[in-house]
Amino acid sequence: MQHARQGAVALLALAVASFPALAQELAETKPGFFRQLGKSLKDAGQQALGAKPAAGTATAAAGPLYTPISGAGRINGLFKNENHQAAQQGRLDWPRVALTFREWGASLPCWTVEARIWTSATASTTETFRACADAPLTIRDDLGEEAELNSNARAKATTDLMVGLRVRAGKPNTGDDRTTGPTPPREPFNVRTTRDGVAWQARKVALSAAWVSGFLRADDLYPGPSGMLTPFRDTRMWIAGFDPTGNRDK
């Protein structure tokens, strides 16, 4: 028994002594091994927060987030430099964006969208662009690296957030009527249709527009210290309607 114990101790000592050499060998035979290990741990943390590494192949398969067609291209980054907290508190009135779908369909991956952008109650411009429903929504993490919002976070945006969004009590709205503005409907993104999948796809396309404009951000989809999402209250973007001639499900 004594010899067995001594043998086990000797083996343990040998293993401890050889670990640095083994680590060096791994580093030499697999360049970047420890860097890759660290990156994997970082990626796991991002996924837990609702982000995953961006993948070029996924981007190509899903189509581009935003492709301008005509107009000034102002929707790209339109809301990004404003005080986002003030917007959530209802203290910002402009700009506003009404989205009209000019080419659409439940099975159409990318839709043609016309955005009427209001800078005041009497001034507006229009822009036409294409937005893809499943285009990756990317963010820049604290390490300066690009990551992609995962499917759970996207689902929260198109269900909990968009379906539940209502204009604040006392704020002007058009009720159930959807117009190109300057006043939003009571439920900005909760369109009701009899066609299977159209409302769902419409919210996904609207999410792409909201993302590229900076209207909706990753912080809006992450739970706070309480573990609950902070209610999204900004109603300055909405779905205005569908062009009947643009239906591609016929």
mmCIF file of C-alpha atoms in Angstrom:
data_model
loop_
_atom_site.group_PDB
_atom_site.id
_atom_site.type_symbol
_atom_site.label_atom_id
_atom_site.label_comp_id
_atom_site.label_asym_id
_atom_site.label_seq_id
_atom_site.Cartn_x
_atom_site.Cartn_y
_atom_site.Cartn_z
ATOM 1 C CA MET A 1 0.000 0.000 0.000
ATOM 2 C CA GLN A 2 2.866 2.334 0.944
ATOM 3 C CA HIS A 3 4.533 1.701 -2.452
ATOM 4 C CA ALA A 4 1.263 2.381 -4.264
ATOM 5 C CA ARG A 5 0.890 5.725 -2.492
ATOM 6 C CA GLN A 6 4.484 6.675 -3.303
ATOM 7 C CA GLY A 7 3.908 5.756 -6.941
ATOM 8 C CA ALA A 8 0.773 7.917 -7.169
ATOM 9 C CA VAL A 9 2.595 10.876 -5.633
ATOM 10 C CA ALA A 10 5.439 10.459 -8.105
ATOM 11 C CA LEU A 11 3.029 10.394 -11.045
ATOM 12 C CA LEU A 12 1.266 13.524 -9.793
ATOM 13 C CA ALA A 13 4.584 15.336 -9.413
ATOM 14 C CA LEU A 14 5.586 14.303 -12.931
ATOM 15 C CA ALA A 15 2.282 15.580 -14.355
ATOM 16 C CA VAL A 16 2.649 18.953 -12.591
ATOM 17 C CA ALA A 17 6.228 19.301 -13.737
ATOM 18 C CA SER A 18 5.388 18.470 -17.326
ATOM 19 C CA PHE A 19 2.357 20.810 -17.644
ATOM 20 C CA PRO A 20 4.366 23.931 -18.685
ATOM 21 C CA ALA A 21 6.169 21.911 -21.323
ATOM 22 C CA LEU A 22 2.882 20.477 -22.581
ATOM 23 C CA ALA A 23 1.341 23.953 -22.742
ATOM 24 C CA GLN A 24 4.332 25.257 -24.677
ATOM 25 C CA GLU A 25 4.125 22.322 -27.082
ATOM 26 C CA LEU A 26 0.428 22.988 -27.683
ATOM 27 C CA ALA A 27 1.138 26.648 -28.277
ATOM 28 C CA GLU A 28 3.883 25.748 -30.770
ATOM 29 C CA THR A 29 1.919 23.109 -32.650
ATOM 30 C CA LYS A 30 -1.350 25.082 -32.661
ATOM 31 C CA PRO A 31 -0.603 28.800 -33.121
ATOM 32 C CA GLY A 32 -3.039 30.988 -31.261
ATOM 33 C CA PHE A 33 -4.320 28.109 -29.137
ATOM 34 C CA PHE A 34 -4.753 30.129 -25.964
ATOM 35 C CA ARG A 35 -5.994 33.152 -27.875
ATOM 36 C CA GLN A 36 -8.597 30.927 -29.536
ATOM 37 C CA LEU A 37 -9.553 29.459 -26.184
ATOM 38 C CA GLY A 38 -10.033 32.946 -24.775
ATOM 39 C CA LYS A 39 -12.093 33.948 -27.804
ATOM 40 C CA SER A 40 -14.320 30.888 -27.357
ATOM 41 C CA LEU A 41 -14.997 31.850 -23.747
ATOM 42 C CA LYS A 42 -15.753 35.414 -24.814
ATOM 43 C CA ASP A 43 -18.127 34.174 -27.512
ATOM 44 C CA ALA A 44 -19.935 32.042 -24.955
ATOM 45 C CA GLY A 45 -20.470 35.138 -22.843
ATOM 46 C CA GLN A 46 -21.828 37.043 -25.817
ATOM 47 C CA GLN A 47 -24.257 34.256 -26.588
ATOM 48 C CA ALA A 48 -25.506 34.325 -23.001
ATOM 49 C CA LEU A 49 -26.208 38.041 -23.449
ATOM 50 C CA GLY A 50 -27.976 37.549 -26.745
ATOM 51 C CA ALA A 51 -25.145 37.959 -29.223
ATOM 52 C CA LYS A 52 -23.080 35.533 -31.242
ATOM 53 C CA PRO A 53 -20.088 35.891 -33.548
ATOM 54 C CA ALA A 54 -21.010 37.382 -36.895
ATOM 55 C CA ALA A 55 -20.750 34.916 -39.777
ATOM 56 C CA GLY A 56 -20.144 36.032 -43.345
ATOM 57 C CA THR A 57 -21.881 33.004 -44.844
ATOM 58 C CA ALA A 58 -25.035 33.645 -42.827
ATOM 59 C CA THR A 59 -25.033 37.265 -43.977
ATOM 60 C CA ALA A 60 -24.794 36.206 -47.617
ATOM 61 C CA ALA A 61 -27.611 33.667 -47.277
ATOM 62 C CA ALA A 62 -30.002 36.039 -45.496
ATOM 63 C CA GLY A 63 -29.394 39.034 -47.743
ATOM 64 C CA PRO A 64 -28.211 42.537 -46.837
ATOM 65 C CA LEU A 65 -29.749 44.466 -43.972
ATOM 66 C CA TYR A 66 -30.207 47.649 -46.010
ATOM 67 C CA THR A 67 -29.833 48.501 -49.692
ATOM 68 C CA PRO A 68 -30.741 52.076 -50.735
ATOM 69 C CA ILE A 69 -32.751 52.456 -53.944
ATOM 70 C CA SER A 70 -33.751 56.106 -54.150
ATOM 71 C CA GLY A 71 -33.912 59.154 -51.924
ATOM 72 C CA ALA A 72 -31.415 60.776 -49.625
ATOM 73 C CA GLY A 73 -30.450 57.621 -47.704
ATOM 74 C CA ARG A 74 -31.155 59.404 -44.456
ATOM 75 C CA ILE A 75 -32.676 56.451 -42.625
ATOM 76 C CA ASN A 76 -29.234 54.893 -42.241
ATOM 77 C CA GLY A 77 -28.189 56.058 -38.745
ATOM 78 C CA LEU A 78 -31.072 58.507 -38.473
ATOM 79 C CA PHE A 79 -31.573 57.971 -34.700
ATOM 80 C CA LYS A 80 -28.047 56.913 -33.726
ATOM 81 C CA ASN A 81 -26.670 60.191 -32.393
ATOM 82 C CA GLU A 82 -29.656 61.194 -30.293
ATOM 83 C CA ASN A 83 -30.220 60.705 -26.551
ATOM 84 C CA HIS A 84 -31.701 57.201 -26.553
ATOM 85 C CA GLN A 85 -32.783 57.404 -22.919
ATOM 86 C CA ALA A 86 -34.693 60.615 -23.586
ATOM 87 C CA ALA A 87 -36.386 58.911 -26.530
ATOM 88 C CA GLN A 88 -37.510 56.042 -24.294
ATOM 89 C CA GLN A 89 -38.933 58.551 -21.852
ATOM 90 C CA GLY A 90 -41.044 60.143 -24.574
ATOM 91 C CA ARG A 91 -39.146 63.437 -24.493
ATOM 92 C CA LEU A 92 -38.204 63.423 -28.200
ATOM 93 C CA ASP A 93 -40.849 64.095 -30.848
ATOM 94 C CA TRP A 94 -38.779 64.107 -34.059
ATOM 95 C CA PRO A 95 -37.719 62.623 -36.369
ATOM 96 C CA ARG A 96 -40.501 60.157 -37.108
ATOM 97 C CA VAL A 97 -40.573 57.409 -39.736
ATOM 98 C CA ALA A 98 -43.591 55.798 -41.402
ATOM 99 C CA LEU A 99 -42.790 52.554 -43.265
ATOM 100 C CA THR A 100 -44.872 51.579 -46.299
ATOM 101 C CA PHE A 101 -44.160 48.222 -47.922
ATOM 102 C CA ARG A 102 -44.053 48.633 -51.705
ATOM 103 C CA GLU A 103 -43.047 45.045 -52.526
ATOM 104 C CA TRP A 104 -43.881 42.369 -49.994
ATOM 105 C CA GLY A 105 -44.930 38.776 -49.376
ATOM 106 C CA ALA A 106 -44.786 36.158 -46.637
ATOM 107 C CA SER A 107 -42.306 34.103 -48.674
ATOM 108 C CA LEU A 108 -40.322 37.098 -49.958
ATOM 109 C CA PRO A 109 -37.048 37.355 -48.006
ATOM 110 C CA CYS A 110 -36.341 40.998 -48.867
ATOM 111 C CA TRP A 111 -39.004 43.687 -49.161
ATOM 112 C CA THR A 112 -39.016 47.087 -50.820
ATOM 113 C CA VAL A 113 -39.789 49.761 -48.253
ATOM 114 C CA GLU A 114 -40.677 53.412 -48.604
ATOM 115 C CA ALA A 115 -39.842 55.458 -45.525
ATOM 116 C CA ARG A 116 -41.468 58.849 -45.022
ATOM 117 C CA ILE A 117 -39.171 60.691 -42.652
ATOM 118 C CA TRP A 118 -40.739 63.555 -40.718
ATOM 119 C CA THR A 119 -38.480 66.216 -39.200
ATOM 120 C CA SER A 120 -41.427 68.333 -38.017
ATOM 121 C CA ALA A 121 -45.216 68.304 -38.235
ATOM 122 C CA THR A 122 -45.067 69.883 -41.697
ATOM 123 C CA ALA A 123 -41.729 68.760 -43.214
ATOM 124 C CA SER A 124 -40.940 65.306 -44.586
ATOM 125 C CA THR A 125 -38.868 63.488 -47.187
ATOM 126 C CA THR A 126 -39.095 59.969 -48.607
ATOM 127 C CA GLU A 127 -36.536 57.268 -49.198
ATOM 128 C CA THR A 128 -36.953 53.862 -50.845
ATOM 129 C CA PHE A 129 -34.740 50.932 -49.896
ATOM 130 C CA ARG A 130 -34.697 47.154 -49.648
ATOM 131 C CA ALA A 131 -34.538 45.436 -46.259
ATOM 132 C CA CYS A 132 -34.181 41.713 -45.657
ATOM 133 C CA ALA A 133 -36.179 40.008 -42.902
ATOM 134 C CA ASP A 134 -33.416 37.674 -41.699
ATOM 135 C CA ALA A 135 -30.368 39.863 -42.267
ATOM 136 C CA PRO A 136 -27.905 39.606 -39.354
ATOM 137 C CA LEU A 137 -28.250 42.386 -36.777
ATOM 138 C CA THR A 138 -24.700 43.155 -35.710
ATOM 139 C CA ILE A 139 -23.259 45.050 -32.768
ATOM 140 C CA ARG A 140 -19.769 46.070 -31.706
ATOM 141 C CA ASP A 141 -18.855 44.543 -28.330
ATOM 142 C CA ASP A 142 -16.645 45.996 -25.580
ATOM 143 C CA LEU A 143 -13.569 44.448 -27.210
ATOM 144 C CA GLY A 144 -14.291 46.254 -30.465
ATOM 145 C CA GLU A 145 -15.252 43.027 -32.209
ATOM 146 C CA GLU A 146 -18.385 42.417 -34.261
ATOM 147 C CA ALA A 147 -21.062 40.108 -32.916
ATOM 148 C CA GLU A 148 -24.515 39.155 -34.116
ATOM 149 C CA LEU A 149 -27.785 39.264 -32.218
ATOM 150 C CA ASN A 150 -29.022 35.721 -31.712
ATOM 151 C CA SER A 151 -32.424 34.290 -32.591
ATOM 152 C CA ASN A 152 -33.795 34.617 -29.054
ATOM 153 C CA ALA A 153 -33.109 38.349 -28.940
ATOM 154 C CA ARG A 154 -34.595 38.812 -32.419
ATOM 155 C CA ALA A 155 -37.720 36.930 -31.356
ATOM 156 C CA LYS A 156 -38.091 39.211 -28.331
ATOM 157 C CA ALA A 157 -37.925 42.222 -30.629
ATOM 158 C CA THR A 158 -40.567 41.001 -33.092
ATOM 159 C CA THR A 159 -42.955 39.597 -30.485
ATOM 160 C CA ASP A 160 -42.726 41.002 -26.952
ATOM 161 C CA LEU A 161 -41.408 44.395 -27.941
ATOM 162 C CA MET A 162 -43.119 45.201 -31.241
ATOM 163 C CA VAL A 163 -46.468 43.527 -30.552
ATOM 164 C CA GLY A 164 -46.730 45.091 -27.112
ATOM 165 C CA LEU A 165 -45.694 48.625 -28.072
ATOM 166 C CA ARG A 166 -48.406 51.269 -27.527
ATOM 167 C CA VAL A 167 -48.449 55.040 -27.845
ATOM 168 C CA ARG A 168 -48.336 56.636 -24.404
ATOM 169 C CA ALA A 169 -51.590 57.815 -22.883
ATOM 170 C CA GLY A 170 -52.164 61.451 -23.747
ATOM 171 C CA LYS A 171 -49.907 61.331 -26.827
ATOM 172 C CA PRO A 172 -51.561 61.942 -30.228
ATOM 173 C CA ASN A 173 -52.268 58.825 -32.310
ATOM 174 C CA THR A 174 -54.524 57.793 -35.191
ATOM 175 C CA GLY A 175 -56.058 54.821 -33.379
ATOM 176 C CA ASP A 176 -56.358 51.775 -35.649
ATOM 177 C CA ASP A 177 -55.845 53.848 -38.813
ATOM 178 C CA ARG A 178 -52.424 53.587 -40.369
ATOM 179 C CA THR A 179 -51.154 56.633 -42.260
ATOM 180 C CA THR A 180 -47.805 57.925 -43.505
ATOM 181 C CA GLY A 181 -47.816 60.516 -40.750
ATOM 182 C CA PRO A 182 -46.943 62.653 -39.062
ATOM 183 C CA THR A 183 -48.953 60.934 -36.303
ATOM 184 C CA PRO A 184 -48.426 57.238 -35.464
ATOM 185 C CA PRO A 185 -51.195 54.653 -34.954
ATOM 186 C CA ARG A 186 -51.960 53.442 -31.441
ATOM 187 C CA GLU A 187 -50.035 50.185 -32.051
ATOM 188 C CA PRO A 188 -47.057 51.087 -34.267
ATOM 189 C CA PHE A 189 -45.945 47.582 -35.353
ATOM 190 C CA ASN A 190 -48.812 45.279 -34.440
ATOM 191 C CA VAL A 191 -50.360 44.928 -37.900
ATOM 192 C CA ARG A 192 -53.283 42.559 -38.334
ATOM 193 C CA THR A 193 -53.611 40.563 -41.544
ATOM 194 C CA THR A 194 -55.551 37.527 -42.722
ATOM 195 C CA ARG A 195 -52.582 36.220 -44.712
ATOM 196 C CA ASP A 196 -50.473 33.673 -42.840
ATOM 197 C CA GLY A 197 -46.994 34.912 -42.114
ATOM 198 C CA VAL A 198 -47.364 38.434 -43.528
ATOM 199 C CA ALA A 199 -47.611 40.229 -40.172
ATOM 200 C CA TRP A 200 -44.664 38.243 -38.799
ATOM 201 C CA GLN A 201 -42.525 38.966 -41.869
ATOM 202 C CA ALA A 202 -43.568 42.627 -41.789
ATOM 203 C CA ARG A 203 -42.282 43.010 -38.240
ATOM 204 C CA LYS A 204 -39.012 41.297 -39.158
ATOM 205 C CA VAL A 205 -38.487 43.691 -42.069
ATOM 206 C CA ALA A 206 -39.453 46.627 -39.840
ATOM 207 C CA LEU A 207 -36.894 45.376 -37.314
ATOM 208 C CA SER A 208 -34.192 45.589 -39.993
ATOM 209 C CA ALA A 209 -35.223 49.180 -40.732
ATOM 210 C CA ALA A 210 -35.329 50.009 -37.021
ATOM 211 C CA TRP A 211 -31.871 48.499 -36.554
ATOM 212 C CA VAL A 212 -30.138 50.263 -39.446
ATOM 213 C CA SER A 213 -31.627 53.589 -38.362
ATOM 214 C CA GLY A 214 -30.574 53.210 -34.716
ATOM 215 C CA PHE A 215 -34.194 53.415 -33.574
ATOM 216 C CA LEU A 216 -33.859 50.027 -31.845
ATOM 217 C CA ARG A 217 -30.591 48.986 -30.200
ATOM 218 C CA ALA A 218 -29.101 45.942 -28.509
ATOM 219 C CA ASP A 219 -29.528 47.551 -25.085
ATOM 220 C CA ASP A 220 -33.293 47.502 -25.637
ATOM 221 C CA LEU A 221 -33.215 43.692 -25.795
ATOM 222 C CA TYR A 222 -30.981 42.918 -22.802
ATOM 223 C CA PRO A 223 -32.535 42.345 -19.373
ATOM 224 C CA GLY A 224 -31.637 44.905 -16.731
ATOM 225 C CA PRO A 225 -30.370 44.211 -13.181
ATOM 226 C CA SER A 226 -33.813 42.941 -12.210
ATOM 227 C CA GLY A 227 -33.706 40.332 -14.970
ATOM 228 C CA MET A 228 -36.590 42.043 -16.771
ATOM 229 C CA LEU A 229 -36.527 43.954 -20.043
ATOM 230 C CA THR A 230 -36.963 47.710 -19.702
ATOM 231 C CA PRO A 231 -40.196 48.473 -21.585
ATOM 232 C CA PHE A 232 -39.525 49.983 -25.015
ATOM 233 C CA ARG A 233 -41.642 53.125 -25.239
ATOM 234 C CA ASP A 234 -40.476 55.019 -28.345
ATOM 235 C CA THR A 235 -43.262 55.220 -30.949
ATOM 236 C CA ARG A 236 -41.646 57.467 -33.552
ATOM 237 C CA MET A 237 -41.403 54.645 -36.111
ATOM 238 C CA TRP A 238 -44.361 52.599 -37.341
ATOM 239 C CA ILE A 239 -45.746 50.456 -40.159
ATOM 240 C CA ALA A 240 -47.934 52.706 -42.292
ATOM 241 C CA GLY A 241 -49.300 50.036 -44.632
ATOM 242 C CA PHE A 242 -48.913 47.746 -47.646
ATOM 243 C CA ASP A 243 -49.072 48.721 -51.310
ATOM 244 C CA PRO A 244 -51.746 46.375 -52.794
ATOM 245 C CA THR A 245 -49.887 46.258 -56.117
ATOM 246 C CA GLY A 246 -46.749 45.014 -54.376
ATOM 247 C CA ASN A 247 -48.211 41.722 -53.138
ATOM 248 C CA ARG A 248 -45.929 38.895 -54.305
ATOM 249 C CA ASP A 249 -47.941 36.112 -52.664
ATOM 250 C CA LYS A 250 -50.576 36.092 -55.422
#
